[in-house]
XYZ file of N, CA, C and O in Angstrom:
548
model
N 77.048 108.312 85.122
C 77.419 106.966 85.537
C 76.166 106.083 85.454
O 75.025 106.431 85.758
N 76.466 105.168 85.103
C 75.600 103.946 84.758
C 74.521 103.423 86.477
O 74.878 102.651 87.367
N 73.055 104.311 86.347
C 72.703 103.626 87.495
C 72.727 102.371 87.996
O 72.896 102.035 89.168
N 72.524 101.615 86.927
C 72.789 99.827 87.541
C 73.978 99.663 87.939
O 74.110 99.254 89.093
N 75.146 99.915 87.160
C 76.387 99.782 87.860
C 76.216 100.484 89.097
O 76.736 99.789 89.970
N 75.751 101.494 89.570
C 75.991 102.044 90.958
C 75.444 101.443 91.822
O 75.938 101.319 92.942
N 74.172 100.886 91.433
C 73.025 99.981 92.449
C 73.907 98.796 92.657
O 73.839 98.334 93.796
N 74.632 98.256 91.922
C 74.989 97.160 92.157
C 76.295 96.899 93.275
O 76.487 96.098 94.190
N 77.265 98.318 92.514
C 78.698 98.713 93.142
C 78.288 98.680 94.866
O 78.705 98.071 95.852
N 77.530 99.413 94.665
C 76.587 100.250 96.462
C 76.528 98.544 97.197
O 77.331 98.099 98.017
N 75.227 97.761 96.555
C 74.901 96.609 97.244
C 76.131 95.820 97.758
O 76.189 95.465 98.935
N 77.296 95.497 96.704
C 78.299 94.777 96.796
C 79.206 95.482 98.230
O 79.655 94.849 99.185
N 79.276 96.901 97.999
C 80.166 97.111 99.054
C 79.507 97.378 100.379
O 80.322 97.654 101.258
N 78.245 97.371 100.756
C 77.227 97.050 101.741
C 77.605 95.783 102.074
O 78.589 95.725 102.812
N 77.208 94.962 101.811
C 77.649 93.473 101.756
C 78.788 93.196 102.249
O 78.859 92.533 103.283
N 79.776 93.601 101.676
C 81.028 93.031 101.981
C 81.561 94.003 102.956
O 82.240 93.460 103.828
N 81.417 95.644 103.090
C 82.098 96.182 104.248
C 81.424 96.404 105.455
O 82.060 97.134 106.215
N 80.335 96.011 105.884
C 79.599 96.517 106.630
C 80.392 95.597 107.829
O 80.857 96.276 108.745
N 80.597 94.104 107.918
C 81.282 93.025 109.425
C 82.551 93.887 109.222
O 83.527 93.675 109.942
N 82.573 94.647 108.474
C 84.676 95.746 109.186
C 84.360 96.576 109.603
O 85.155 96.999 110.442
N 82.980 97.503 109.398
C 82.898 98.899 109.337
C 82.689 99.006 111.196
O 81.567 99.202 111.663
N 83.760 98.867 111.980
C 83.414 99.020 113.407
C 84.099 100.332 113.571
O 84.593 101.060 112.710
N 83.997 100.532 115.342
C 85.023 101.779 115.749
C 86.130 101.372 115.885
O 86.367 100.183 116.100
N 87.170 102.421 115.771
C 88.054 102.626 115.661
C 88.850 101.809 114.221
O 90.058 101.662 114.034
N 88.078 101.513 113.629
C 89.259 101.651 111.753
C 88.370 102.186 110.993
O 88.929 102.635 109.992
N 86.446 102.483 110.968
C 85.664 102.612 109.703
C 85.690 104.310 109.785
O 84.812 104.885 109.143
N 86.510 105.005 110.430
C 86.638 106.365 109.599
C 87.911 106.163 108.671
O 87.817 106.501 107.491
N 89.067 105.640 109.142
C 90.258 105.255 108.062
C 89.417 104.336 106.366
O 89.699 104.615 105.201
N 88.627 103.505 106.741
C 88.149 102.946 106.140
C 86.756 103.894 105.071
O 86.332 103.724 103.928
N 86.497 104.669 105.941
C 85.707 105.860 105.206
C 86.697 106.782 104.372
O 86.456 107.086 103.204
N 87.458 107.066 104.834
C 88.634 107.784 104.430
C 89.370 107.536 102.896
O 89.746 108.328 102.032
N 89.386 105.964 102.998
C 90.118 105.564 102.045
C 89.288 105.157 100.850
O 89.453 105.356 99.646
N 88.158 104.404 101.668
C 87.105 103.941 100.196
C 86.643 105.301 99.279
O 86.538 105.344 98.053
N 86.400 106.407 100.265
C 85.885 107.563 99.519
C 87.209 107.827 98.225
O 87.238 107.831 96.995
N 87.666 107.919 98.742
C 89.404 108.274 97.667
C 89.470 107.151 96.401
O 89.537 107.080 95.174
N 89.424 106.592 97.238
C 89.353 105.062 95.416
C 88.022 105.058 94.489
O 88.023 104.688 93.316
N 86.511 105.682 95.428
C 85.747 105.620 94.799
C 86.194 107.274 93.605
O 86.346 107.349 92.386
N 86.255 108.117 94.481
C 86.419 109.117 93.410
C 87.702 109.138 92.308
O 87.803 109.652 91.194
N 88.545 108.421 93.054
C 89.272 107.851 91.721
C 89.146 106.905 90.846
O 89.739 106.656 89.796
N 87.803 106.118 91.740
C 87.477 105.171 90.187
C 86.282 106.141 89.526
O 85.318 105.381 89.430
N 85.994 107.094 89.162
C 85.017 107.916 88.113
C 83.508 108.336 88.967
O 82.646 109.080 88.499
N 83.435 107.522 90.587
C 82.325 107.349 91.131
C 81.750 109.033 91.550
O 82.444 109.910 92.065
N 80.638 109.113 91.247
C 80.366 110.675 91.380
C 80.123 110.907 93.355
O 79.625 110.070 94.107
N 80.542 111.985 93.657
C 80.432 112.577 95.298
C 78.584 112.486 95.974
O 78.208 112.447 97.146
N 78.031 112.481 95.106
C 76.565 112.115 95.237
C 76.792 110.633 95.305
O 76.595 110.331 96.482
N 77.058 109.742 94.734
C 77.254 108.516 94.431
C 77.759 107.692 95.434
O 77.350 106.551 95.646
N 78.862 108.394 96.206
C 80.164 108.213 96.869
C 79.143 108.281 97.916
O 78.675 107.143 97.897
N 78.553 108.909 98.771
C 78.109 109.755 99.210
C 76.523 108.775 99.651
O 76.043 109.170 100.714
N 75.971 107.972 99.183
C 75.252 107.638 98.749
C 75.249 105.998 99.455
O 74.453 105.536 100.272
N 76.542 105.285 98.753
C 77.412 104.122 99.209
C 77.713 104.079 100.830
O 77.395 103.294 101.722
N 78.472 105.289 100.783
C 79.075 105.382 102.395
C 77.577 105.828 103.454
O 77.607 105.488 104.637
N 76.842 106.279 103.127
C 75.210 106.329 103.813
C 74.929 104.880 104.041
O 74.927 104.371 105.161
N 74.724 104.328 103.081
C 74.509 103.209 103.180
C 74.959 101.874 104.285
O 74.313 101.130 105.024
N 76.368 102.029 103.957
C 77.096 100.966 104.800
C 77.393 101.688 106.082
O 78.265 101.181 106.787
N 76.638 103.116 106.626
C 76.636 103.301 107.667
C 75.652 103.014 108.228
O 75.858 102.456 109.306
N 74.489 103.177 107.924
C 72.904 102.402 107.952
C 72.988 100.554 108.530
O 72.441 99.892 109.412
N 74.058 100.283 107.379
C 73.869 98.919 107.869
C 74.701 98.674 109.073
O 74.115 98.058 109.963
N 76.139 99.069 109.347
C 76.769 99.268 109.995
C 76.251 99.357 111.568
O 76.920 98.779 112.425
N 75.023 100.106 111.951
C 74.772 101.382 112.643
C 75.802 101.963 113.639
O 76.232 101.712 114.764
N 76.045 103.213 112.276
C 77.301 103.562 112.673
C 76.668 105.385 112.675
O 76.197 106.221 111.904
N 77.125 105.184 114.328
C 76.267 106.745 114.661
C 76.816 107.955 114.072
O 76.069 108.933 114.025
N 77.714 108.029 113.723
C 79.031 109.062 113.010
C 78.397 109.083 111.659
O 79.397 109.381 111.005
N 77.368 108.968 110.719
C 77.340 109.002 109.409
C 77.634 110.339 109.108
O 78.260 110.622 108.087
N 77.185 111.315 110.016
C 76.974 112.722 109.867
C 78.831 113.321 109.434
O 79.143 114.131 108.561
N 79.845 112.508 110.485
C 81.247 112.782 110.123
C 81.642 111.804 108.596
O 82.114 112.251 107.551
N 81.355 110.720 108.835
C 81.372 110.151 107.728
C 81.287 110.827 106.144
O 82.159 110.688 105.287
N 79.801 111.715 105.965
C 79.268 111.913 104.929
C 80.342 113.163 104.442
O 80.627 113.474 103.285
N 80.948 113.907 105.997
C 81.709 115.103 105.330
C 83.220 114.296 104.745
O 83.895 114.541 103.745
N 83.339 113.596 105.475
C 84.691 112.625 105.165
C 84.979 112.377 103.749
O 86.132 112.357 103.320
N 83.803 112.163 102.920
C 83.124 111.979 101.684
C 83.791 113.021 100.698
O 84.690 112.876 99.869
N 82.916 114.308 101.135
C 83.107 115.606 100.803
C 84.494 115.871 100.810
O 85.090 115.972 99.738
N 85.190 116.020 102.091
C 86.333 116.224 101.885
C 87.394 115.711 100.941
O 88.270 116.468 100.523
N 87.331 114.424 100.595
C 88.289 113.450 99.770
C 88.015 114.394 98.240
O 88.931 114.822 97.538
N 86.847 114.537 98.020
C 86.283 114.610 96.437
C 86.953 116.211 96.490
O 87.337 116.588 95.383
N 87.130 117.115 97.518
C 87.734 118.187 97.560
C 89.454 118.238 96.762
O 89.833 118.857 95.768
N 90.174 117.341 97.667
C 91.510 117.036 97.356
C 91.920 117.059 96.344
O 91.229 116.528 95.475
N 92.983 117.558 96.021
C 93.795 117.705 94.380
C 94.287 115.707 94.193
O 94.889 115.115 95.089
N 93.955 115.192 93.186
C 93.740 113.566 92.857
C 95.902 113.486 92.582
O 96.588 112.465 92.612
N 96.322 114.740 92.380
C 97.797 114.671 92.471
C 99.137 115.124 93.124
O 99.626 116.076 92.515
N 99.630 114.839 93.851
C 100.242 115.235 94.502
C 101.024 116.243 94.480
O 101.682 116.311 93.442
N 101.257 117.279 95.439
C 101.709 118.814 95.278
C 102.702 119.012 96.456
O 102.312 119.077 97.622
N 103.911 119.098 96.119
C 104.932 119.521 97.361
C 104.364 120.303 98.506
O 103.970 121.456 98.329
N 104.304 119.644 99.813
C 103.355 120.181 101.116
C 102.165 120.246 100.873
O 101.686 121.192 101.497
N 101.114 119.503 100.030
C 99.657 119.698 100.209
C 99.363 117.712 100.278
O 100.057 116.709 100.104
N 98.066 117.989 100.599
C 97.697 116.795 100.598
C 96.940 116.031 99.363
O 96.694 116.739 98.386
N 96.741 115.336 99.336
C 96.136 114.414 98.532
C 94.893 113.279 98.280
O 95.068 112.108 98.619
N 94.037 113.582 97.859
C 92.830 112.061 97.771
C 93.307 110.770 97.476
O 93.747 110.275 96.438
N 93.050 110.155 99.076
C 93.770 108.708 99.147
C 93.087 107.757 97.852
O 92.013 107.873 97.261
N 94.511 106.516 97.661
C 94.306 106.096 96.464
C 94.172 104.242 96.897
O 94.105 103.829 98.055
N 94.165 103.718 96.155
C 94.132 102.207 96.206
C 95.532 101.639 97.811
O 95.416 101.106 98.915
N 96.641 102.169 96.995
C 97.726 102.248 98.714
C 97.154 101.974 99.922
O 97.109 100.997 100.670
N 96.619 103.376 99.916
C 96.222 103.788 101.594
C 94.643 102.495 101.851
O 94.636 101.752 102.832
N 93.693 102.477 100.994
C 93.156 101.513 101.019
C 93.311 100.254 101.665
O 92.611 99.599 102.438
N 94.454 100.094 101.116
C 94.690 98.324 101.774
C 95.107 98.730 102.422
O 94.192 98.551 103.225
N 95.842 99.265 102.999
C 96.548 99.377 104.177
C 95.076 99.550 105.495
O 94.863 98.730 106.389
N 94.275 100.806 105.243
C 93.404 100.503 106.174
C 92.448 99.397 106.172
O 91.783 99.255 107.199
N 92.275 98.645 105.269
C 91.526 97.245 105.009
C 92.287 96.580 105.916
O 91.675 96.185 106.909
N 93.661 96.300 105.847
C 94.329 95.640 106.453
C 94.378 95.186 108.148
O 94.518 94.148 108.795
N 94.116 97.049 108.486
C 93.854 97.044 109.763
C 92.668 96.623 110.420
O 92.554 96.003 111.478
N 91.527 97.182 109.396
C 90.440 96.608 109.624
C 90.258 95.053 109.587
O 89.226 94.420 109.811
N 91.659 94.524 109.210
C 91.003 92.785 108.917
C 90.507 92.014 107.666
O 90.350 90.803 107.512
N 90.304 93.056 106.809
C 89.551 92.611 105.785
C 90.657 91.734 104.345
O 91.606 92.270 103.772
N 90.195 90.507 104.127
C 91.292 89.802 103.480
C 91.676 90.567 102.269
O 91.083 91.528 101.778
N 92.882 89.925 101.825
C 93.208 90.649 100.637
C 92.542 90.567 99.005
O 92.542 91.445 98.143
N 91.965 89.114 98.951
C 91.262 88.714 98.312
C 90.135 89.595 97.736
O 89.922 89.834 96.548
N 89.301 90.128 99.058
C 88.632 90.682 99.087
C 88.533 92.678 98.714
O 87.643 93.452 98.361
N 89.850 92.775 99.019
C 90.138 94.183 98.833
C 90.533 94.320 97.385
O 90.334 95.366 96.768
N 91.004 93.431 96.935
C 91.220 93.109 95.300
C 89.587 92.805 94.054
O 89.482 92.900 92.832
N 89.023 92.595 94.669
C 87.288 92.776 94.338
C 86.804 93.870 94.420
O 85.908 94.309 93.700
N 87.393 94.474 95.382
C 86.583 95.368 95.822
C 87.225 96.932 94.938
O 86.616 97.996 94.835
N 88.550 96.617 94.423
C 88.935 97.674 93.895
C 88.471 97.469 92.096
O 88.016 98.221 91.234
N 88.947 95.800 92.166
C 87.738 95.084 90.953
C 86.313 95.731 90.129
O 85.992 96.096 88.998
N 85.776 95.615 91.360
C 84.601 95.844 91.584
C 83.882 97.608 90.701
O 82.974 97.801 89.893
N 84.812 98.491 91.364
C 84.887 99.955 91.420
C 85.621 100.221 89.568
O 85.149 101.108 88.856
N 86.728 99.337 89.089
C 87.222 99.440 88.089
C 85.986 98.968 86.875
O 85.807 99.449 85.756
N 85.235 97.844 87.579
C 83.887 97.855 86.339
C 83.497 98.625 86.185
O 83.790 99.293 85.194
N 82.309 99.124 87.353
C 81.638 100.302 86.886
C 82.342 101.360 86.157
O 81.700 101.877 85.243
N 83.897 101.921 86.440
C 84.341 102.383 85.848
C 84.418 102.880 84.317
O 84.248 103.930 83.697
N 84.852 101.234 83.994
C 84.731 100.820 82.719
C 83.705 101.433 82.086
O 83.888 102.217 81.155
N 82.314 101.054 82.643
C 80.630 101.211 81.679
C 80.690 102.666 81.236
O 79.942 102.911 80.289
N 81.545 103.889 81.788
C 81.058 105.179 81.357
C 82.374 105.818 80.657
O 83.522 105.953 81.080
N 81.674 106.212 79.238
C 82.447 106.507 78.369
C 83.492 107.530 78.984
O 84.692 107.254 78.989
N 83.112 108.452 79.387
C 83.921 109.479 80.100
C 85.364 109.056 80.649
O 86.444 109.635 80.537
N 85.094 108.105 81.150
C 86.423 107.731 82.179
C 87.266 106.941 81.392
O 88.306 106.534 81.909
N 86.871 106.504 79.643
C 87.977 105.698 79.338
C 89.827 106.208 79.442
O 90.823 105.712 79.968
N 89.585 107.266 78.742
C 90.872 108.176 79.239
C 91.876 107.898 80.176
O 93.097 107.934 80.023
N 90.893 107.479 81.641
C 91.638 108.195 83.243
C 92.231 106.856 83.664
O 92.678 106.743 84.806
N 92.270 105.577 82.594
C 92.773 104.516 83.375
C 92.272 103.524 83.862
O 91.107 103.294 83.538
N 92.872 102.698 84.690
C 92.323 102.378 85.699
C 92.817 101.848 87.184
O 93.988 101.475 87.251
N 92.050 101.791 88.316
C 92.675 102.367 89.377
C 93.776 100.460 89.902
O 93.187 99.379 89.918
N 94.940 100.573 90.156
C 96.058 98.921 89.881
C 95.979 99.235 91.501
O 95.985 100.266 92.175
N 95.879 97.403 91.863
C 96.597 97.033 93.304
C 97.545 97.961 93.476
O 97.481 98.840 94.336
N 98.750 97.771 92.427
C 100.323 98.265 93.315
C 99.868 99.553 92.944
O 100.581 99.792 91.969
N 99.007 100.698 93.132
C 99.198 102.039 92.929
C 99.997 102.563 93.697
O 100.013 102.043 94.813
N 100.833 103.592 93.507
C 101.607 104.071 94.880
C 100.962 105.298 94.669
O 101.756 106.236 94.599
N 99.959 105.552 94.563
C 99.243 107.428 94.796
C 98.488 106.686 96.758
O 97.955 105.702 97.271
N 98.901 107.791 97.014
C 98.311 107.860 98.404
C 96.981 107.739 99.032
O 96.861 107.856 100.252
């Protein structure tokens, strides 16, 4: 993955999630960004990296649950399997943005945002790219 795109992806979502990232919604909100990042091509180091970050700025004493939160998502099968679970997708996203407050405008950038970097690495032309109306979880 394109380090500038990541330096940049990282700064942007520092920036913009850190006034949501409070208690009680920024583990849903950890939860969900991790899932869109690894479904937009973003590597678990990377992922991992981002969510450090906007816990730093945050100061959000939980990074330590946070960082496994991370881990866990990038674990998850990316497709859904009768009785198993799944790595949350753009859906579940807004929905916890939502709770958190965060406009829609903004959650549409922000998935924006994740679909550039996307873009820059040859690898991922294949996998798509990650739509508002996704209905993956």
């Amino acid at each position: 993955m394109n380090n500038e795109a990541i330096t940049e992806l990282k700064e942007f979502l520092v920036t913009q999630l850190t006034p949501y990232w409070v208690q009680g919604v920024r583990n849903m909100l950890c939860f969900t960004l991790a899932g869109v990042l690894r479904r937009g091509g973003v590597s678990e180091s990377d992922a991992k990296d981002i969510i450090a970050a906007i816990c730093d700025a945050a100061n959000d004493e939980e990074k330590k649950v946070r960082l496994k939160t991370v881990s866990y998502q990038y674990k998850l099968p990316l497709e859904y399997k009768a009785g198993g679970k799944v790595c949350a997708g753009v859906r579940k996203f807004r929905e916890a943005a939502r709770e958190a407050g965060i406009p829609g405008e903004l959650v549409k950038a922000i998935v924006e945002s994740i679909n550039k970097v996307k873009s820059q690495t040859s690898s991922s032309a294949s996998q798509g790219s990650l739509q508002m109306g996704e209905h993956v979880l």
